[in-house]
Coordinates of C-alpha atoms in Angstrom, one line a residue:
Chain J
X22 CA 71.4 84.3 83.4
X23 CA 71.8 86.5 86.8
X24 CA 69.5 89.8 86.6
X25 CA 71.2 92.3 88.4
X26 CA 68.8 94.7 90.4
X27 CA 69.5 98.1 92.0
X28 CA 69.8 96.8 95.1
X29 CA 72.8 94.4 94.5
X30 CA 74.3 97.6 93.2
X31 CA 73.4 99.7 96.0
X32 CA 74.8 96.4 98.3
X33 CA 78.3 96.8 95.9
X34 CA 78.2 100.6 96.4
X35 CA 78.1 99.9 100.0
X36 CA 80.7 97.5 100.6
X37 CA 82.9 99.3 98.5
X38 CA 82.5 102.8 100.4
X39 CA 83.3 100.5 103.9
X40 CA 86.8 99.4 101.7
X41 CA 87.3 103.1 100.8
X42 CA 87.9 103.9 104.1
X43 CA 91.1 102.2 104.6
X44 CA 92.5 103.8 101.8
X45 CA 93.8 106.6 103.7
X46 CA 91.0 107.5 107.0
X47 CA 90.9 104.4 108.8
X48 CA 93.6 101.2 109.1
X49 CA 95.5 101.2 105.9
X50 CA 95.5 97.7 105.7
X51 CA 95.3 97.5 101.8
X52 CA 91.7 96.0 102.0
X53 CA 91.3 99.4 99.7
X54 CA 93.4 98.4 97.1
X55 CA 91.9 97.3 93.6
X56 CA 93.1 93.9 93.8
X57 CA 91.1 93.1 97.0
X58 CA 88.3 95.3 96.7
X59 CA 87.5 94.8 93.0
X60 CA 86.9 90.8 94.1
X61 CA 85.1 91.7 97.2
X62 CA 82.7 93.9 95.6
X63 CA 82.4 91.4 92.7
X64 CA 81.1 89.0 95.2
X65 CA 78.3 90.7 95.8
X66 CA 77.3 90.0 91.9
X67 CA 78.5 86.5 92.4
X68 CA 81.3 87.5 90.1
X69 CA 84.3 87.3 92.0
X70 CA 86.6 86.2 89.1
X71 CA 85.0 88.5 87.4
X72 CA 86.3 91.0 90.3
X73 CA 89.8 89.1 90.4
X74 CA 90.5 89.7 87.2
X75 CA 89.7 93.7 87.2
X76 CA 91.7 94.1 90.3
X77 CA 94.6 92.3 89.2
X78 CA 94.8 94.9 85.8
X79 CA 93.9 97.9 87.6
X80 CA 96.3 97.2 90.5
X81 CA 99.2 97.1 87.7
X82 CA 97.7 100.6 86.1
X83 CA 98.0 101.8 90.0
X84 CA 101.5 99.7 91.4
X85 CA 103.1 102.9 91.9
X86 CA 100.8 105.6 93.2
X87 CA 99.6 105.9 96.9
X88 CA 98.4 108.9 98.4
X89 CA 101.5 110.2 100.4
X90 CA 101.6 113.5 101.7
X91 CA 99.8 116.1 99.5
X92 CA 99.9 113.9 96.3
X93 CA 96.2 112.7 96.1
X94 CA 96.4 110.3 93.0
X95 CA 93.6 109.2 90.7
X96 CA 91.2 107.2 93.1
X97 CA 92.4 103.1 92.1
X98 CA 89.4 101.6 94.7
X99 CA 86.9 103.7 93.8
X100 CA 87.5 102.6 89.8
X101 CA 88.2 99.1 90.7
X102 CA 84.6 98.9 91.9
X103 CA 83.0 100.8 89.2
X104 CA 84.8 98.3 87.1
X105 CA 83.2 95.5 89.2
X106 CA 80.2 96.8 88.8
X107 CA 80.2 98.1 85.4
X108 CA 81.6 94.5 84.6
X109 CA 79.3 92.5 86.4
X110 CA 75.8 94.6 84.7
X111 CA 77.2 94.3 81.2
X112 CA 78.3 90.4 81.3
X113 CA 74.8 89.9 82.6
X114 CA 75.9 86.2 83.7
X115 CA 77.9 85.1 80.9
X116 CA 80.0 82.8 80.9
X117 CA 81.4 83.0 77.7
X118 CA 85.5 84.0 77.7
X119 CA 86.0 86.3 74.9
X120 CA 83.1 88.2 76.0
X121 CA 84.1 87.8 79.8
X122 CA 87.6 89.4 78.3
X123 CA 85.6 92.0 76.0
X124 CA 83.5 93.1 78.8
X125 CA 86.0 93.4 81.6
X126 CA 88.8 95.3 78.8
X127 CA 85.5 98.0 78.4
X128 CA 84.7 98.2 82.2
X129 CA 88.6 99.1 82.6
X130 CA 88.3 101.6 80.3
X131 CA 85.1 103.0 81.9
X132 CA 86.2 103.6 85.1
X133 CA 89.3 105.2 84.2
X134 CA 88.0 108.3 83.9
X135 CA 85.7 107.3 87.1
X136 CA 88.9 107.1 89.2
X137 CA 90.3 110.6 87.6
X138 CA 86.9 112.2 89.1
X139 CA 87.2 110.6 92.6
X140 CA 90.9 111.7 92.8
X141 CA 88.5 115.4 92.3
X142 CA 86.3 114.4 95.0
X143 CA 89.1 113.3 97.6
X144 CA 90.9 116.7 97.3
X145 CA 87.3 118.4 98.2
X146 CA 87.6 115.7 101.1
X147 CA 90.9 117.0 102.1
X148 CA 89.7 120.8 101.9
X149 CA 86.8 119.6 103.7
X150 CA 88.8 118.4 106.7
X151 CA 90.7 121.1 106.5
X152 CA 87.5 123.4 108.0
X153 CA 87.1 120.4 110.9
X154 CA 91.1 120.9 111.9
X155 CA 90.7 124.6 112.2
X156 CA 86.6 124.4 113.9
X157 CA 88.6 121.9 116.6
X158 CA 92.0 124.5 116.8
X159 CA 89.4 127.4 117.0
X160 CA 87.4 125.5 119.6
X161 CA 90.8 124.6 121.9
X162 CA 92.1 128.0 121.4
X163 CA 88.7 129.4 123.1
X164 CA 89.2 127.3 126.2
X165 CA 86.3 125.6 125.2
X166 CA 86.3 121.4 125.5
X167 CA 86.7 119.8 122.0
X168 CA 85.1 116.5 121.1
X169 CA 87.6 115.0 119.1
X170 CA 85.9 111.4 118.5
X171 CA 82.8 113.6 116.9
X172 CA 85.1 115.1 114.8
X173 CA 86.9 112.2 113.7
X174 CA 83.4 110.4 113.1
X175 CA 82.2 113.6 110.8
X176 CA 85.6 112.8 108.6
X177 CA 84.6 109.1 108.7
X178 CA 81.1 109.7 107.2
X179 CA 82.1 112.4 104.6
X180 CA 84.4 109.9 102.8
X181 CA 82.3 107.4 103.0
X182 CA 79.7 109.0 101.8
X183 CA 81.2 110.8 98.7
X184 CA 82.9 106.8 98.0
X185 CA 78.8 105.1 98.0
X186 CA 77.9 108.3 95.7
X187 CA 80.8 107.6 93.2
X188 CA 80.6 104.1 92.7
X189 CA 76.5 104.3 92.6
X190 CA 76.6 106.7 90.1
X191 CA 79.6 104.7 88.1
X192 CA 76.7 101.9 88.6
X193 CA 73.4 103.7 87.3
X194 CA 75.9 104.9 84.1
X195 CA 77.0 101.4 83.3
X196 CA 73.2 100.5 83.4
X197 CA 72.6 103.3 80.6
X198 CA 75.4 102.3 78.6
X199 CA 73.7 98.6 78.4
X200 CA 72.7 99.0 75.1
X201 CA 76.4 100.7 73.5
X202 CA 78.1 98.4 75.0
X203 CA 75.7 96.0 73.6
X204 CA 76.4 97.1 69.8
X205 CA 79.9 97.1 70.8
X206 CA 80.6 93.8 71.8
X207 CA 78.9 93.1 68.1
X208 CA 81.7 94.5 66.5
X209 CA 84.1 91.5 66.5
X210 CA 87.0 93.8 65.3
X211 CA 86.6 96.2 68.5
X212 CA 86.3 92.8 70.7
X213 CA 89.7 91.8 68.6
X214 CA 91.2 94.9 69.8
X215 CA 90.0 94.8 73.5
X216 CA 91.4 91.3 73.5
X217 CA 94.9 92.1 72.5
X218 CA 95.0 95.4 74.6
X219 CA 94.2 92.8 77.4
X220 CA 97.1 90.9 76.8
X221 CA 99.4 93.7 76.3
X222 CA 98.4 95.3 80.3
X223 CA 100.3 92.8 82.7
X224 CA 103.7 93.9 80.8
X225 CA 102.8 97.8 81.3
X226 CA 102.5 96.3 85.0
X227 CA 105.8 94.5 84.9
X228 CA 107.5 97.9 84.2
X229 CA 105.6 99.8 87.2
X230 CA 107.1 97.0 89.3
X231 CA 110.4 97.6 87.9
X232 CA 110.6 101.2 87.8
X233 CA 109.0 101.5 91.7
X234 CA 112.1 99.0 92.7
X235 CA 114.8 100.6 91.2
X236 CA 116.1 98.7 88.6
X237 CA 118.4 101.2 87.6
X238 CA 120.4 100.7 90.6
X239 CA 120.0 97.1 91.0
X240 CA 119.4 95.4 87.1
X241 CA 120.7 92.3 88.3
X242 CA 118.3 90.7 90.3
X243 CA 115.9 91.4 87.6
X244 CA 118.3 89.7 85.0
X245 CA 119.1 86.6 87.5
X246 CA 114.7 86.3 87.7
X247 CA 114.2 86.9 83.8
X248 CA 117.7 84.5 83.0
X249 CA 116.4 81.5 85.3
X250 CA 113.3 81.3 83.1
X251 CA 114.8 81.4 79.7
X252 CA 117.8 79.0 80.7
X253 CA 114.8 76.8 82.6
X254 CA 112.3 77.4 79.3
X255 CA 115.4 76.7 76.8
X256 CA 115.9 73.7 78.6
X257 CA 112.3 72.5 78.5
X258 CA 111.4 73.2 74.9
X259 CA 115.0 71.2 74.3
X260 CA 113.6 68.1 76.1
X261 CA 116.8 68.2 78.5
X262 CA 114.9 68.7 81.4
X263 CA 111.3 67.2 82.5
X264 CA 108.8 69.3 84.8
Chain Y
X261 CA 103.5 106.0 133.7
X262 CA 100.8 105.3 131.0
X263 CA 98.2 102.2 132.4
X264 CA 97.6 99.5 130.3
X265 CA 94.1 100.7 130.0
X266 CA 95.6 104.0 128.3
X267 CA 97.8 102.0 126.1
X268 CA 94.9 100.0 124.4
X269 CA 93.1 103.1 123.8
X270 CA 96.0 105.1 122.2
X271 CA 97.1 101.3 120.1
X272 CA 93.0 101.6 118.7
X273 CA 93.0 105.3 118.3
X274 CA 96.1 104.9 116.7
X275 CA 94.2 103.2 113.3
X276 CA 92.3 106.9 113.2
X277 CA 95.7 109.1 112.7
X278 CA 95.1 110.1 108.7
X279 CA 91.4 110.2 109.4
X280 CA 90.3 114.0 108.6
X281 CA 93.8 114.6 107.0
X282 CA 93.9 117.9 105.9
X283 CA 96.3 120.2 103.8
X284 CA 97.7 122.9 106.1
X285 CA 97.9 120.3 109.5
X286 CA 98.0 116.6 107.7
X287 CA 97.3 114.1 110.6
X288 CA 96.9 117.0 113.1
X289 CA 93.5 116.0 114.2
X290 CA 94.3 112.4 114.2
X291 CA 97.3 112.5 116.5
X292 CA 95.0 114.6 118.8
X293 CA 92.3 112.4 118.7
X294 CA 94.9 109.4 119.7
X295 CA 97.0 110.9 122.6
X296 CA 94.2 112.7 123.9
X297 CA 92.4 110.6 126.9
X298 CA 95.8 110.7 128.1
X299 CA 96.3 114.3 127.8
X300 CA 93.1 114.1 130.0
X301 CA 94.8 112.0 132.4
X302 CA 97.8 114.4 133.0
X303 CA 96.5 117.5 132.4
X304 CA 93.7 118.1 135.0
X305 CA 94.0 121.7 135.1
X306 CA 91.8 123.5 132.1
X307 CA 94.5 125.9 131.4
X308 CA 97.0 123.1 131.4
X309 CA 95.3 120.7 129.4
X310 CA 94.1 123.3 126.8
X311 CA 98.1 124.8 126.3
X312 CA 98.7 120.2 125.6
X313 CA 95.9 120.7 122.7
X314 CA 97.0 123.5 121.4
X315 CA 100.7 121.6 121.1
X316 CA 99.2 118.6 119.8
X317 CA 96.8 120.1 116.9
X318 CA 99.8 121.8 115.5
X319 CA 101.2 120.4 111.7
X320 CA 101.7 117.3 111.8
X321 CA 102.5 114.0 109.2
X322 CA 104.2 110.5 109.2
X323 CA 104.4 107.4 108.6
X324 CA 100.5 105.9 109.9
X325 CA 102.0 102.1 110.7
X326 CA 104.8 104.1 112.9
X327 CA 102.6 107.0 114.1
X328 CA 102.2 105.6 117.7
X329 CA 106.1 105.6 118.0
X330 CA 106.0 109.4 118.0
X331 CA 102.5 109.3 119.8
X332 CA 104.9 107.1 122.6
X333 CA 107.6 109.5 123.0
X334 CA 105.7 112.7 122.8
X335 CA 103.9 111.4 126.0
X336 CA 106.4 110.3 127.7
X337 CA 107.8 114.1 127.4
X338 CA 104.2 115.6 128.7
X339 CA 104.5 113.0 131.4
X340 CA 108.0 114.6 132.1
X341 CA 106.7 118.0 131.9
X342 CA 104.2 117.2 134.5
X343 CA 106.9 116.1 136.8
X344 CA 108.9 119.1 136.1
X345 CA 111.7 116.7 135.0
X346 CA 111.3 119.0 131.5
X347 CA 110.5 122.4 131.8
X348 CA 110.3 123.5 128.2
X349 CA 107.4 122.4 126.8
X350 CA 108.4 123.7 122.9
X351 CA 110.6 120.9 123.2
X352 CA 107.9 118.7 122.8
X353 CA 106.7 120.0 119.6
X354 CA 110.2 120.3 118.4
X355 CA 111.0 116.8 118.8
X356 CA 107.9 115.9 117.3
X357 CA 108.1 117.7 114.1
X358 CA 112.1 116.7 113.8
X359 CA 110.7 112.8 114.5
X360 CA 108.0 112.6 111.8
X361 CA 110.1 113.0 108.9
X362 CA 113.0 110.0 109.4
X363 CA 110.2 108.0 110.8
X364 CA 108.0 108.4 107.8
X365 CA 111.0 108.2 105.2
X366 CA 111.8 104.3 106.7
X367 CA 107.9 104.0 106.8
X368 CA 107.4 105.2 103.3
X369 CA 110.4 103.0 102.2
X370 CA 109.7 99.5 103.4
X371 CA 105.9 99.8 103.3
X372 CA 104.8 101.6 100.6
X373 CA 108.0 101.4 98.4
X374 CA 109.3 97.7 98.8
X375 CA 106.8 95.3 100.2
X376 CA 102.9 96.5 98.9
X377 CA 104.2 97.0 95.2
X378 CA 105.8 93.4 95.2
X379 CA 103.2 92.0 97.5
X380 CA 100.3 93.3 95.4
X381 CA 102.4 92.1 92.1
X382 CA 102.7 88.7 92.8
X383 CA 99.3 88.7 93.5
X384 CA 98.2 89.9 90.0
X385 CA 100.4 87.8 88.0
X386 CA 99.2 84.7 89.8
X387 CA 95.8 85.8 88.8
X388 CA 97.2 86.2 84.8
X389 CA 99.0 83.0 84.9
X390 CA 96.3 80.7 86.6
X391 CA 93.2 82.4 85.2
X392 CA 89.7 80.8 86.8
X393 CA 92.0 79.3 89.9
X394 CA 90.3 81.7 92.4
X395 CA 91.2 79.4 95.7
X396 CA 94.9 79.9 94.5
X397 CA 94.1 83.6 94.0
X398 CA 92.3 84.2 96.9
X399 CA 95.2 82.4 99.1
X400 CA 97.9 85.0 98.0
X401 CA 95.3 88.0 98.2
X402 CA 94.8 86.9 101.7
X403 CA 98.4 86.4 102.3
X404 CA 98.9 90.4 101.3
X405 CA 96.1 91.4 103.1
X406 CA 97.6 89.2 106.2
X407 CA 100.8 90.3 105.9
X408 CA 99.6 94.1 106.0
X409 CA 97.3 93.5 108.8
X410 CA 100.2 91.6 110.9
X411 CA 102.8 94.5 109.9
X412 CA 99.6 97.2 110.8
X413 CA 99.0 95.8 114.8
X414 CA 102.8 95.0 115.1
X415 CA 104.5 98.0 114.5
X416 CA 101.3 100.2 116.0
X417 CA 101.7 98.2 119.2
X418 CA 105.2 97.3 119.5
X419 CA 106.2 101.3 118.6
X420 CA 104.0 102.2 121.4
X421 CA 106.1 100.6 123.7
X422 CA 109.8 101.6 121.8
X423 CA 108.4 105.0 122.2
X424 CA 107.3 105.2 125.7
X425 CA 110.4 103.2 126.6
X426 CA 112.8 104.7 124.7
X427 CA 111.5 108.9 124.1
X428 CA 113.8 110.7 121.8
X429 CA 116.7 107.6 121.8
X430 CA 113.7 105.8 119.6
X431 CA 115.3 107.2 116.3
X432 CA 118.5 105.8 117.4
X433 CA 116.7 102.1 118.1
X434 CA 114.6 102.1 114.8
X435 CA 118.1 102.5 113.1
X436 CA 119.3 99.7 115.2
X437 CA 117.0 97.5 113.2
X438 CA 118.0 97.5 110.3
X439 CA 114.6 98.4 108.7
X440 CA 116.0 100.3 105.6
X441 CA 118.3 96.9 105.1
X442 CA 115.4 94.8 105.1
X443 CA 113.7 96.8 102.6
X444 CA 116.3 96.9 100.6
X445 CA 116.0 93.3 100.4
X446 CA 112.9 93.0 99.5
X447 CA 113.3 95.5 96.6
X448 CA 116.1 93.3 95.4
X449 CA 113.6 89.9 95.7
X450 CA 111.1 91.9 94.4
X451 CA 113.0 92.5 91.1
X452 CA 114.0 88.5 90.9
X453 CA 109.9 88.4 90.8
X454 CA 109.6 90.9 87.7
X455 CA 111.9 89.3 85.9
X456 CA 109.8 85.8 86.7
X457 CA 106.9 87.6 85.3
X458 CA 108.3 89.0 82.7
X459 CA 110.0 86.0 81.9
X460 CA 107.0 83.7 82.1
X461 CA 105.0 86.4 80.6
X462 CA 106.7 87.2 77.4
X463 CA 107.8 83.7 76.9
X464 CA 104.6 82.2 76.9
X465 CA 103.2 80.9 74.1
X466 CA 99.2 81.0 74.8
X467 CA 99.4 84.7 75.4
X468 CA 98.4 85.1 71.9
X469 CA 97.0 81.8 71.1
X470 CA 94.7 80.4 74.4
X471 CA 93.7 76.9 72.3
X472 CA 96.8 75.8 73.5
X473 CA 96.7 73.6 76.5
X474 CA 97.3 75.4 80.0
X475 CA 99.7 72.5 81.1
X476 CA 101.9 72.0 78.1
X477 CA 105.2 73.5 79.1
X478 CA 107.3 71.7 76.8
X479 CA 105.8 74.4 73.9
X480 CA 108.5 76.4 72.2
X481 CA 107.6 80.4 72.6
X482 CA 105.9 82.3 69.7
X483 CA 108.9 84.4 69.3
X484 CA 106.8 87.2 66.9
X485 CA 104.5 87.2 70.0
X486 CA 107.7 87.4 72.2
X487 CA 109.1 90.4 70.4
X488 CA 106.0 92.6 70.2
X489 CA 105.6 92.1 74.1
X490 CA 108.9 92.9 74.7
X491 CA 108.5 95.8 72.3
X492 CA 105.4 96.8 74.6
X493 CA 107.7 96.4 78.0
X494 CA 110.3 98.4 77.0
X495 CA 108.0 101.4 75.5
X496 CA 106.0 101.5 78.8
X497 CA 109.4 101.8 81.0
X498 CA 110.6 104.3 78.6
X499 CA 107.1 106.5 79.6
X500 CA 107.7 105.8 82.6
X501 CA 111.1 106.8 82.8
X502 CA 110.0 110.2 81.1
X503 CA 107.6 110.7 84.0
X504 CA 104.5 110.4 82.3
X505 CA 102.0 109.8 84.5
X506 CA 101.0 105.8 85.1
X507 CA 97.0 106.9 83.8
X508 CA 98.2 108.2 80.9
X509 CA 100.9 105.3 80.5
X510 CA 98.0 102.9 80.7
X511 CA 96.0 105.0 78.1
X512 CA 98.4 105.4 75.6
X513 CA 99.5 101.7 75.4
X514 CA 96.3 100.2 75.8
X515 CA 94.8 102.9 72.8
X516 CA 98.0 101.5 70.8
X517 CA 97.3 97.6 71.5
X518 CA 93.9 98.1 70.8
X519 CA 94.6 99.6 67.3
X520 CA 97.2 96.8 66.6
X521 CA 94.3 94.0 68.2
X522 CA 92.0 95.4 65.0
X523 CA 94.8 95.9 62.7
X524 CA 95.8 92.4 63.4
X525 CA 92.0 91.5 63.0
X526 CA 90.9 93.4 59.7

């Protein structure tokens, strides 16, 4: 069994507040979306299927939302490594599947509400940045010279410290929940329900993905994808074709 | 005429254009902090340079992949200033501020809209169909990561050059490639893909019953099991379709498949 110390959570806290960054202040090369960082950070546990299978559920809870504009949705990378985290102190090492299942259905549901907070936090981010746009217009409109790359650096630093203080303190809460989640995960009809609700969350994902493409105006692609499989599974179960 | 030297910078600073955005001027700062060594450059009179700033930290938002197309064209137009070749500088921030919104809109479209959601997708589902295959997993995460990264450094670099090449005729060339067709497309493959997954998905026999073997296609579906997915699919597109926000989406089934997960236990 793996111990996990405070320092492999700081180390997770870390890595995820570097991925944060490319979320919106630096890149936007998706490295901050739950589906990469939740296995990245779950590496640092040695738990990166762990991590794979997090991101994976809470990129379908997200598939939709980006922050565009002034719509600042509910933070998807910070949760994704809460989850990590949050999954990788309550499995403890285990290797058994429908506690692996249990245990990564509750860490979902944990940093749900973790991701609702951060979306908080970015907005004070924004309002934040908004005081270093108008310090550098007041500066310019002085005569004086403005140091843009300073500024840009201070913006840099304030998201990725308010990322580290989220997903530490999503960390040291998972570690006093140990012993709830402990008594629940004894309850084999809550570990009955966590293991349905896991099955049910890819097909609330398949309708994100619909929805966000515009099925409305295009069904048919949809129904030539969904018509090849049940003509192809039809024809399998019937024994008329061979794989 | 921008140096080489000055087009590396403003292709690196170009990665910083959302940092520090703010409510009232978005990516003010950022395009400021990308154009500005050549601001420098042009403007080597105080007054002059400080009239370029105040231009440049005015309201600002677009597409960040495409941002250094309107950071191309926007110096081009200082560069003509300088020359006298343009006297109106209000022009600049004119053309500007009527750029960022078509630019961001094809941006926002084929990005954000088409490619990521299907992208990151096909990633999950190969992670829900091949559970424990992390190599296969990791492949496909890299491949979306890749693709981003690729799209990221083209477009930044490559819309440099349209814009510095082209100035305001850029809007005319972006439309000359079709982008909004191609994304179009890739909506329309993307939806072949969720009907694969849902396909697969629903028809799949060890969604409710994982004792069966992984390789066994030949099994008929459990067609209760079918149903009461397809029963979940259709409720969640019907919150969606009544706007209810995707948090609350996820809340609502997952507190209803995790009564039915007891139910079906007790």
């Amino acid at each position: 069994m793996m111990e996990i110390s405070a320092v492999d959570i700081l180390a997770a806290a870390l890595v995820a507040g570097i991925l944060n960054l490319d979320q919106v202040q630096v890149g936007s090369f998706m490295l901050a979306r739950p589906i990469v960082t939740a296995p990245l950070v779950g590496a640092v546990f040695g738990e990166t299927a762990l991590g794979l299978w997090i991101g994976a559920s809470m990129e379908l809870i997200w598939l939709t939302v980006l922050p565009i504009g002034n719509f600042v949705p509910p933070d998807g990378q910070v949760a994704a490594a809460a989850a990590t985290i949050a999954g990788a102190v309550w499995l403890q090492g285990s290797h058994d599947f429908p506690t692996k299942v249990c245990v990564t259905m509750l860490a979902i549901t944990f940093a749900v509400p973790v991701g609702i907070l951060a979306r908080g936090a970015d907005r004070k981010i924004r309002e934040r940045s908004e005081k270093i746009a108008s310090y550098a217009e007041a500066v310019i409109e002085s005569g004086r010279e403005v140091h843009t790359s300073l500024l840009i650096l201070q913006a840099i630093g304030e998201t990725f410290v308010k990322s580290v203080a989220l997903t530490l303190g999503a960390g040291a809460l998972a570690v006093l929940l140990i012993p709830v989640v402990e008594k629940l995960l004894s309850e084999p009809g809550i570990c009955s329900g966590l293991w349905f609700a896991q099955f049910i969350l890819p097909v609330v994902g398949i309708a994100f993905l619909m929805e966000v493409l515009g099925i409305r105006e295009r069904w048919y692609y949809f129904l030539i994808g969904l018509g090849t499989i049940l003509i192809g599974k039809a024809l399998l179960v019937a024994g008329m074709i061979t794989p | 005429m921008i140096t080489l030297k000055e087009r590396l910078r403003l292709f690196l600073r170009s990665f910083f254009v959302q940092t520090a955005w703010n409510y009232k001027g978005m990516q003010n700062l950022g395009f400021l902090y990308g154009v500005a060594p050549v601001l420098d450059r042009i403007w080597t009179d105080p007054k002059e340079r400080q009239e370029a700033y105040q231009r440049h930290i005015q309201y600002f938002n677009t597409h960040p992949y495409l941002a250094p197309v309107i950071m191309g064209v926007t110096l081009k137009m200082e560069q003509e200033l300088k020359e006298s070749k343009d006297p109106n500088p209000k022009l600049i921030t004119l053309v500007k501020n009527r750029m960022a919104g078509p630019v961001a809109a094809v941006g926002d479209v084929l990005f954000w809209e088409s490619l990521r959601p299907t992208m990151a997708a096909f990633g999950a589902f190969i992670v829900f169909f091949f559970p424990g295959e992390i190599l296969l997993a990791g492949i496909f995460i890299g491949a979306f990561l890749g693709v981003f990264t690729f799209l990221s450094f083209f477009y930044r670099a490559l819309g440099l050059q349209w814009g510095l090449r082209h100035g305001i005729g850029v809007v005319e060339y972006l439309k000359s490639m079709g982008l909004q067709t191609t994304a179009r497309r890739i909506k329309n493959m993307g939806l072949v893909f969720a009907g694969i997954f849902a396909g697969v998905y629903v028809t799949d026999p060890r969604i409710l019953d994982t004792t069966l073997a992984a390789d066994d296609l030949h099994l008929a579906p459990n067609w209760p099991a079918a149903g009461l997915l397809s029963a979940f699919l259709a409720f969640a597109f019907f919150l969606i379709r009544k706007k209810v926000p995707s948090t609350r989406i996820f809340l609502i089934i997952m507190t209803l498949a995790f009564a039915i997960g007891v139910f079906l236990w007790v």
